[in-house]
Coordinates of C-alpha atoms in Angstrom, one line a residue:
M1 CA -7.7 18.0 -28.5
R2 CA -9.1 16.5 -31.6
G3 CA -6.6 15.2 -34.0
V4 CA -3.5 17.1 -32.9
S5 CA -1.0 15.6 -30.5
P6 CA 1.6 17.8 -28.8
S7 CA 4.4 16.6 -31.1
F8 CA 2.4 18.0 -34.0
L9 CA 2.1 21.5 -32.7
C10 CA 4.5 24.5 -33.1
L11 CA 2.9 27.5 -31.4
A12 CA 3.4 30.8 -33.1
A13 CA 0.6 32.8 -31.5
L14 CA -2.3 31.8 -29.5
L15 CA -6.0 32.5 -29.2
V16 CA -6.6 32.4 -25.5
P17 CA -9.7 33.2 -23.5
L18 CA -8.9 36.1 -21.3
T19 CA -10.0 34.9 -17.9
A20 CA -7.4 36.6 -15.7
V21 CA -9.9 39.4 -15.1
R22 CA -13.3 38.3 -13.9
A23 CA -15.1 40.7 -16.3
D24 CA -13.7 38.8 -19.3
Y25 CA -15.6 35.6 -18.6
F26 CA -19.0 34.4 -17.2
S27 CA -20.1 31.0 -16.0
F28 CA -23.8 30.3 -15.6
D29 CA -24.9 27.2 -13.7
L30 CA -28.6 26.4 -14.4
A31 CA -28.8 24.2 -11.3
G32 CA -27.2 26.9 -9.1
T33 CA -29.2 28.5 -6.3
G34 CA -26.9 31.3 -5.2
K35 CA -27.1 34.9 -6.4
V36 CA -25.6 35.5 -9.8
R37 CA -23.5 38.6 -10.6
F38 CA -23.5 39.5 -14.2
P39 CA -20.6 41.3 -16.0
S40 CA -21.3 44.6 -17.7
W41 CA -21.3 42.9 -21.1
I42 CA -24.4 40.8 -20.1
P43 CA -26.8 43.7 -19.4
Q44 CA -29.8 41.5 -18.5
R45 CA -30.4 38.1 -17.0
P46 CA -30.4 35.2 -19.5
V47 CA -34.0 34.6 -20.6
A48 CA -35.4 31.1 -20.7
S49 CA -38.4 30.5 -23.0
A50 CA -40.8 27.6 -22.3
K51 CA -42.1 26.6 -25.7
A52 CA -42.2 23.6 -28.1
H53 CA -38.5 24.2 -28.7
A54 CA -37.1 25.5 -25.4
E55 CA -34.6 28.4 -25.6
L56 CA -32.1 30.1 -23.4
A57 CA -30.8 33.5 -24.6
F58 CA -27.8 35.4 -23.3
P59 CA -27.8 39.2 -24.2
I60 CA -24.3 40.2 -25.2
V61 CA -22.7 43.6 -25.6
P62 CA -19.2 43.2 -27.1
G63 CA -16.5 45.5 -25.7
R64 CA -14.3 47.9 -27.6
D65 CA -11.6 45.3 -28.1
N66 CA -12.0 43.3 -31.2
N67 CA -12.3 40.0 -29.4
D68 CA -14.2 36.8 -30.3
L69 CA -16.5 34.9 -27.9
A70 CA -15.8 31.3 -26.8
L71 CA -19.1 29.5 -25.8
T72 CA -18.8 26.3 -23.8
V73 CA -22.0 24.4 -23.1
V74 CA -22.3 21.5 -20.7
F75 CA -25.4 19.4 -21.4
R76 CA -27.2 16.0 -21.2
E77 CA -27.6 14.4 -24.6
E78 CA -30.6 12.5 -25.8
I79 CA -30.5 10.2 -28.9
G80 CA -32.3 11.7 -31.9
Q81 CA -32.6 15.2 -30.3
Y82 CA -30.7 18.4 -30.9
L83 CA -29.3 21.4 -29.2
S84 CA -28.7 24.3 -31.6
V85 CA -26.8 27.6 -31.2
Y86 CA -27.8 30.9 -32.9
W87 CA -26.5 34.4 -32.9
A88 CA -29.3 37.0 -33.1
D89 CA -28.5 40.6 -33.9
R90 CA -30.1 43.6 -32.2
D91 CA -33.0 43.5 -34.8
G92 CA -33.7 39.8 -33.9
N93 CA -32.3 38.4 -37.2
R94 CA -30.9 34.9 -36.4
Q95 CA -27.8 33.2 -37.8
L96 CA -27.4 29.5 -37.2
L97 CA -24.0 28.8 -35.7
C98 CA -24.3 25.1 -34.9
P99 CA -27.2 22.9 -35.9
N100 CA -26.5 20.3 -33.1
L101 CA -24.0 20.2 -30.3
F102 CA -25.1 16.6 -29.5
E103 CA -22.9 13.8 -30.7
D104 CA -25.5 11.0 -30.3
I105 CA -23.7 9.2 -27.4
N106 CA -26.6 9.7 -24.9
L107 CA -24.2 10.8 -22.2
A108 CA -23.6 14.1 -20.4
N109 CA -21.2 16.0 -22.6
Q110 CA -19.7 19.4 -23.4
R111 CA -18.8 21.3 -26.6
T112 CA -17.0 24.6 -27.3
L113 CA -18.0 27.0 -30.1
L114 CA -16.1 30.1 -31.2
I115 CA -18.3 33.1 -32.2
T116 CA -16.1 35.5 -34.1
R117 CA -16.4 39.3 -33.8
A118 CA -17.3 39.4 -37.5
V119 CA -20.3 37.2 -36.8
M120 CA -21.4 39.3 -33.8
G121 CA -20.8 42.7 -35.4
G122 CA -22.4 44.5 -32.4
P123 CA -24.8 43.8 -29.5
G124 CA -27.0 40.8 -29.8
K125 CA -27.9 37.4 -28.2
V126 CA -26.4 34.0 -28.0
I127 CA -29.4 31.6 -28.2
L128 CA -29.5 27.9 -27.3
Q129 CA -32.5 26.1 -28.8
S130 CA -33.6 22.5 -27.9
S131 CA -35.6 20.1 -30.0
E132 CA -37.8 19.5 -27.0
N133 CA -39.8 21.6 -24.6
V134 CA -37.0 21.1 -22.0
L135 CA -33.5 22.5 -22.3
N136 CA -31.0 19.8 -21.4
V137 CA -28.3 22.4 -20.5
L138 CA -26.4 22.2 -17.2
R139 CA -23.9 25.0 -17.5
V140 CA -22.8 27.7 -19.9
R141 CA -19.5 29.5 -19.9
L142 CA -18.6 32.5 -22.0
D143 CA -15.0 33.7 -22.5
W144 CA -13.8 36.7 -24.5
A145 CA -10.9 35.5 -26.6
R146 CA -8.3 37.5 -28.6
P147 CA -7.8 36.2 -32.2
G148 CA -4.5 34.5 -33.0
V149 CA -2.9 31.6 -34.8
V150 CA -1.6 28.2 -34.0
R151 CA 0.9 27.0 -36.6
L152 CA 0.5 23.4 -37.4
V153 CA 2.5 20.9 -39.5
D154 CA 4.3 22.1 -42.6
G155 CA 4.1 25.8 -41.5
I156 CA 0.4 26.0 -42.5
P157 CA -1.2 28.7 -40.2
N158 CA -4.7 27.8 -38.8
G159 CA -6.9 29.6 -36.4
A160 CA -7.5 27.6 -33.3
L161 CA -8.6 28.0 -29.7
I162 CA -6.6 27.2 -26.5
T163 CA -8.7 27.4 -23.3
T164 CA -7.4 28.5 -19.9
G165 CA -7.5 24.9 -18.8
G166 CA -4.9 24.0 -21.5
H167 CA -7.3 22.3 -24.0
F168 CA -6.3 22.7 -27.6
F169 CA -9.2 22.9 -30.1
A170 CA -8.6 22.6 -33.9
P171 CA -10.5 25.2 -36.0
E172 CA -13.1 22.6 -37.2
E173 CA -14.0 21.7 -33.6
V174 CA -15.2 25.2 -32.7
D175 CA -16.8 26.4 -36.0
G176 CA -20.1 24.6 -35.5
T177 CA -19.8 22.1 -38.3
A178 CA -20.1 18.4 -37.8
L179 CA -16.9 16.8 -36.5
T180 CA -15.0 14.7 -39.1
P181 CA -12.1 12.3 -38.8
V182 CA -8.5 13.6 -39.1
A183 CA -6.9 12.9 -42.5
D184 CA -3.8 10.7 -42.5
S185 CA -0.6 12.8 -42.2
W186 CA 3.1 12.4 -41.9
Q187 CA 5.4 14.3 -39.6
G188 CA 8.9 13.0 -40.6
P189 CA 8.8 9.2 -40.0
V190 CA 5.6 9.3 -37.9
L191 CA 2.3 8.4 -39.5
L192 CA -0.9 9.7 -37.8
T193 CA -4.1 8.0 -38.9
S194 CA -7.7 8.1 -37.6
V195 CA -9.3 4.8 -36.5
T196 CA -12.8 6.2 -35.8
E197 CA -15.0 8.6 -37.8
R198 CA -17.3 9.8 -35.1
A199 CA -18.1 9.5 -31.4
E200 CA -19.1 5.9 -30.4
R201 CA -20.3 4.0 -27.3
V202 CA -17.9 1.2 -26.5
E203 CA -19.0 -0.4 -23.3
N204 CA -20.4 -3.4 -25.2
G205 CA -17.0 -4.4 -26.6
V206 CA -16.8 -2.6 -30.0
V207 CA -13.9 -3.9 -32.0
F208 CA -12.0 -1.5 -34.3
P209 CA -10.1 -2.9 -37.2
V210 CA -6.9 -1.2 -38.4
G211 CA -4.7 -2.1 -41.4
V212 CA -0.9 -1.9 -40.8
Q213 CA 1.2 -1.8 -43.9
A214 CA 4.6 -2.9 -42.7
K215 CA 6.5 -4.0 -39.6
V216 CA 6.2 -1.4 -36.8
A217 CA 9.1 0.0 -34.7
H218 CA 7.1 2.3 -32.5
A219 CA 3.3 2.7 -31.9
R220 CA 1.1 5.0 -29.8
V221 CA -2.6 5.4 -29.5
E222 CA -4.5 8.6 -28.5
V223 CA -8.2 8.8 -27.8
L224 CA -10.8 11.0 -26.1
I225 CA -13.0 9.2 -23.5
N226 CA -16.3 10.3 -22.1
G227 CA -18.1 8.8 -19.1
L228 CA -15.1 7.5 -17.1
S229 CA -14.9 8.4 -13.4
F230 CA -11.7 9.6 -11.9
D231 CA -11.3 6.4 -9.9
A232 CA -11.8 4.1 -12.9
S233 CA -9.6 3.0 -15.7
V234 CA -9.8 1.8 -19.3
R235 CA -7.7 -1.1 -20.7
L236 CA -6.8 -1.5 -24.4
W237 CA -6.7 -4.9 -26.1
V238 CA -4.8 -5.4 -29.3
N239 CA -5.4 -8.5 -31.4
G240 CA -7.1 -10.1 -28.4
K241 CA -4.1 -9.4 -26.0
L242 CA -3.9 -6.9 -23.3
A243 CA -1.7 -3.9 -24.4
G244 CA -2.1 -2.0 -21.1
T245 CA -4.1 0.6 -19.3
V246 CA -4.4 3.9 -21.0
A247 CA -3.3 7.0 -19.1
V248 CA -6.2 9.4 -18.8
E249 CA -5.7 13.1 -18.1
V250 CA -7.2 15.0 -15.2
P251 CA -8.6 18.2 -16.6
D252 CA -7.7 21.6 -15.2
L253 CA -10.0 22.7 -12.3
T254 CA -11.0 25.8 -14.4
D255 CA -12.7 23.4 -16.8
P256 CA -16.5 24.0 -16.8
G257 CA -17.1 20.2 -16.9
Y258 CA -16.5 19.7 -13.2
T259 CA -19.7 19.1 -11.1
A260 CA -20.2 20.3 -7.5
A261 CA -19.5 16.7 -6.4
G262 CA -16.2 16.7 -8.1
S263 CA -17.1 14.4 -11.0
Y264 CA -16.4 15.5 -14.6
I265 CA -18.6 15.9 -17.7
G266 CA -16.9 15.9 -21.1
W267 CA -14.1 14.4 -23.0
R268 CA -10.7 13.4 -21.4
K269 CA -7.6 12.8 -23.4
A270 CA -5.9 9.4 -23.0
G271 CA -2.9 7.6 -24.5
L272 CA -0.8 4.5 -24.5
L273 CA 2.4 3.3 -26.0
I274 CA 1.9 -0.1 -27.7
P275 CA 4.6 -2.8 -27.8
P276 CA 5.4 -2.9 -31.5
E277 CA 5.5 -6.7 -31.5
M278 CA 1.8 -6.8 -30.7
L279 CA 0.9 -5.4 -34.2
N280 CA 0.7 -7.6 -37.2
V281 CA 1.5 -6.6 -40.8
G282 CA -2.0 -6.5 -42.3
D283 CA -5.2 -6.6 -40.2
D284 CA -5.2 -5.7 -36.5
T285 CA -7.9 -5.1 -34.0
F286 CA -8.3 -2.7 -31.1
Q287 CA -10.8 -2.9 -28.3
F288 CA -11.4 -0.7 -25.2
E289 CA -12.5 -2.3 -21.9
G290 CA -13.9 0.1 -19.3
P291 CA -15.5 -0.6 -15.9
A292 CA -18.3 -3.2 -15.9
N293 CA -21.8 -1.8 -16.6
T294 CA -20.5 1.7 -17.1
P295 CA -21.7 3.7 -20.2
L296 CA -18.5 4.8 -22.0
A297 CA -17.9 6.6 -25.3
I298 CA -14.7 7.4 -27.3
R299 CA -14.0 9.9 -30.0
D300 CA -11.0 10.8 -32.1
F301 CA -9.2 7.5 -31.7
L302 CA -5.8 8.0 -33.4
L303 CA -2.9 5.7 -34.1
Q304 CA 0.7 6.9 -34.5
V305 CA 3.2 4.5 -35.9
V306 CA 6.9 4.6 -37.0
Y307 CA 7.6 1.8 -39.5
A308 CA 10.7 -0.3 -39.0
A309 CA 13.6 0.4 -41.4
N310 CA 13.8 -2.1 -44.2

């Protein structure tokens, strides 16, 4: 999850896709060859339009429950291109929900977008539109979700999304706006700060500078990684010395990022405790080392520190 570690969460109420009943979710694999059964709230087959800007439209009839709709799209990125999301009402009037799902990493990726009931209003269509005459979409998953609240630091309530696979999404991750770095924040003695501002490719040895204000007693890094296979690992170097191998999560099998071959498309959370003596007061450097000749991207690189007592 972007910018929120487990120690920063206090769950009050959740917004959870209701996937216990098959009718409450739908997954559409564009490369699939089997017969597809559509739930009652998708009254017609999704319609693909071949045009200068290819489109894929899912007709949606919201149920009587006042639920929101979580849209997860698995796709292949292309640098300089876009994949937009619209909601079109029954009269065909379109509302732009996300101008571009792509993060300019030129890798297979996935993003989740929350379409609120207030936006939908009634029956309509979810429309994916490409900047090209081909649609680089691999899979689409739609989950009905009941509104709720995740209570964050300092008792400030914020709407959020928790998927059935256990992924936490901050509100700004699922509202269709451009992703921005997390602001520095304190939770007691723990300082959380963002090292990166956007998704970046790192296989060519990108060095990330970080300023440390005082002697550190405890340090931890958290990062999202895209492009790493399950049998590979990533090492972290701090100030030119090996800090260790980051522990990378294995996503829940309900995650739509899994391929038929068992590989995974999307971001995986990773973390590592850093020996505090490796950090200097002043300027420090961090560098990720993945498998040789393997495209790799990171996002939401966070550093947590507890400064030593004076």
